[in-house]
Coordinates of C-alpha atoms in Angstrom, one line a residue:
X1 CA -9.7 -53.9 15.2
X2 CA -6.6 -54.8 17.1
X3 CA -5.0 -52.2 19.5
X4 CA -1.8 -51.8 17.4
X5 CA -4.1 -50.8 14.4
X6 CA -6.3 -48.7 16.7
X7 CA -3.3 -46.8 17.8
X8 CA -1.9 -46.5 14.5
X9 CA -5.4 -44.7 13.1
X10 CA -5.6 -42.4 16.1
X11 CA -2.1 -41.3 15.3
X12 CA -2.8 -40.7 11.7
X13 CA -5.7 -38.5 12.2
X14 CA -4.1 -36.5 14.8
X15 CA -1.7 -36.1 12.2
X16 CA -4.1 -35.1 9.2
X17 CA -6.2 -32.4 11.6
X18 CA -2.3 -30.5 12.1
X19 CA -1.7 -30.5 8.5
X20 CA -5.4 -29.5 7.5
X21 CA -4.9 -26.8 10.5
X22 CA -1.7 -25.5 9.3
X23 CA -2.9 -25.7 5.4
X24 CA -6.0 -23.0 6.7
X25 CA -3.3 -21.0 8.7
X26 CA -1.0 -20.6 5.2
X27 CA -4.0 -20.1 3.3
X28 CA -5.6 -17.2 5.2
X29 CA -2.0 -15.1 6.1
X30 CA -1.7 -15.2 2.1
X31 CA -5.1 -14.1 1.6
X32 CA -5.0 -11.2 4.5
X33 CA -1.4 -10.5 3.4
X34 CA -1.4 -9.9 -0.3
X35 CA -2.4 -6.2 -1.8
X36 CA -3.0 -5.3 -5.5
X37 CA -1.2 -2.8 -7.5
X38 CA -3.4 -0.4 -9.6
X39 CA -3.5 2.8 -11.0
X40 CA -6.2 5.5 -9.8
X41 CA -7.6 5.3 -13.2
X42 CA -7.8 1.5 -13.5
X43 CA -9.3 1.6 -9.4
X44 CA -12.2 3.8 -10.8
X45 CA -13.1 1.0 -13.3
X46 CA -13.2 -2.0 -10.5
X47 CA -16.3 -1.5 -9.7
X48 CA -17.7 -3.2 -6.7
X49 CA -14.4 -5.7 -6.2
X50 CA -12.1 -2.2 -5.0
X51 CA -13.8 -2.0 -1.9
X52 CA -13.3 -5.8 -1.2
X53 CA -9.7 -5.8 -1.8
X54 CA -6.5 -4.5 -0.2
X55 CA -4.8 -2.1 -3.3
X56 CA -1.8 -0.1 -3.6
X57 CA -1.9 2.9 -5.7
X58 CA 0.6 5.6 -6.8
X59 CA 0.6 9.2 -7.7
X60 CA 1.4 12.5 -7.0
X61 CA 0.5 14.7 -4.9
X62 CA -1.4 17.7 -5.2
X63 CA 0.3 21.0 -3.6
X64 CA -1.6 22.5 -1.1
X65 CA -4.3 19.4 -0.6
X66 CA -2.3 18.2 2.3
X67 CA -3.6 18.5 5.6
X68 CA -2.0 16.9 8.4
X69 CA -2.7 16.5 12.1
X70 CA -0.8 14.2 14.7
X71 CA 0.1 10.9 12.7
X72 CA -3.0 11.6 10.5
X73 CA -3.2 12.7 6.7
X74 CA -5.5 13.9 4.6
X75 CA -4.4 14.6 0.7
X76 CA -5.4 14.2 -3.2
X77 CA -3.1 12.1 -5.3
X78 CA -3.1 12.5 -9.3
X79 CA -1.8 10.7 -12.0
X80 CA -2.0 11.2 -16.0
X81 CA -3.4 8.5 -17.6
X82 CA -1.5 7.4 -20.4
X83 CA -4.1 6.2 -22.8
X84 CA -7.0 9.1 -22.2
X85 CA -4.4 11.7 -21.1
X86 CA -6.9 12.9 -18.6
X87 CA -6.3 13.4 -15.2
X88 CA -6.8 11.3 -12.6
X89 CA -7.4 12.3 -8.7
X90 CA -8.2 10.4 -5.8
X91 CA -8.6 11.7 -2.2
X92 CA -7.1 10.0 0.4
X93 CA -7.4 10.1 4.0
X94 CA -4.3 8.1 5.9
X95 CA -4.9 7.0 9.6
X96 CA -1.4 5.2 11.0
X97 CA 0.4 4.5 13.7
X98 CA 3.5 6.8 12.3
X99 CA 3.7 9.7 10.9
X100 CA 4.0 10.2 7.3
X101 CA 7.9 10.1 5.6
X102 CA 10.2 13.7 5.9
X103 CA 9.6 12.9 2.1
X104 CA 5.9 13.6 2.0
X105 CA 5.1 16.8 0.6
X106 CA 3.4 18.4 -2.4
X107 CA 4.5 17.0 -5.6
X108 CA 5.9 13.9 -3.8
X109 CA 5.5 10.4 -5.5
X110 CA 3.7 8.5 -3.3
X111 CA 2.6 4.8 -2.9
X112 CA -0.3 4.6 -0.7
X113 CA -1.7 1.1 0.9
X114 CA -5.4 0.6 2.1
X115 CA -8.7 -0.3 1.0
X116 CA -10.7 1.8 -0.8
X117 CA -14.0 2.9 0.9
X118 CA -17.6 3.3 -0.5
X119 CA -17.4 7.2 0.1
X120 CA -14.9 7.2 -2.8
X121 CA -11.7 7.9 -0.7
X122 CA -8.7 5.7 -0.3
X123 CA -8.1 5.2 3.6
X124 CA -4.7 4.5 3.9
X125 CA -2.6 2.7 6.9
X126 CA 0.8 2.4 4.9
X127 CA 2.5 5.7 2.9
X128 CA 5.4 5.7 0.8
X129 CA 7.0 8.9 -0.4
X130 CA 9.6 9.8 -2.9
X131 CA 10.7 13.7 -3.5
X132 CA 11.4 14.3 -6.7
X133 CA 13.6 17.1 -6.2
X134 CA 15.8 15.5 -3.6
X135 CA 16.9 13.0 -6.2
X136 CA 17.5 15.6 -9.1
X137 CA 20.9 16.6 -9.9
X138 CA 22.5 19.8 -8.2
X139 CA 22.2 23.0 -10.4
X140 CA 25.5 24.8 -10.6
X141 CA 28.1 22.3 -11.1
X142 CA 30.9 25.3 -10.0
X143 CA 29.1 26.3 -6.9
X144 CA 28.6 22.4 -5.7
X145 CA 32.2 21.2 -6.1
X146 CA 33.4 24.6 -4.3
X147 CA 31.2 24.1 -1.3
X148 CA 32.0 20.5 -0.8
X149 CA 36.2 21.3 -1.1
X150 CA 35.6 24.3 1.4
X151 CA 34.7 21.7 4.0
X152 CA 37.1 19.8 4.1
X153 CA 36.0 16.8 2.1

């Protein structure tokens, strides 16, 4: 093989090995990156492939069932499932870096973020919360349009 050529084939396989490299790189930050959105009723029937995957879930939560202590969480969500109109709890027991959301308190929608552990509780490193009642209209339309004129704006 002539030296030209020689170069030429050293060149190309430093070439392939980068792209194979960064191919595994892409492939792996998807795998480790992507979560699954299910329901606590449809995460009871997974089965063994729940406590494989990273899942999202959403509910409610239960008043009273949270107990919180530093940036740590333990609480029940529920949700009604629509086809066996039964309801559906899962306990969940979040460990983060953060505190949960101002937002997270009983009756709360939350989205939760985690895997789902062999002792049948969801151990969450991501919360989401949504009060209800902070989004509901005012009550006393009178009372609200007075207060805001009395200050000025």
């Amino acid at each position: 093989m002539a030296p030209q050529q020689a170069k030429y084939v050293r060149f190309g396989i430093v070439i392939a090995i980068i792209v194979v490299s960064l191919g595994y790189l892409a492939y792996t930050g998807v795998q480790e990156s992507k979560s699954y959105y299910v329901t606590i009723g449809e995460l009871r029937h997974m089965g063994d492939s729940a406590y494989t995957k990273r899942l999202r879930v959403a509910g409610n939560v239960v008043p009273g069932t949270i107990h919180q202590v530093g940036t740590n969480a333990d609480f029940v969500l529920v949700e009604q499932d629509p086809q066996t109109k039964q309801r559906q709890e899962l306990r969940v027991s979040y460990k983060g870096t953060e505190p949960p959301p101002d937002t997270f308190k009983d009756n709360a929608q939350a989205l939760v973020m985690g895997e789902f552990g062999k002792d049948q509780v969801f151990h969450a490193r991501e919360i989401q919360a949504k009060c209800a009642s902070k989004y509901a209209p005012q009550q006393g339309g009178a009372d609200a349009s007075s207060a805001s004129s009395s200050k000025g704006y």
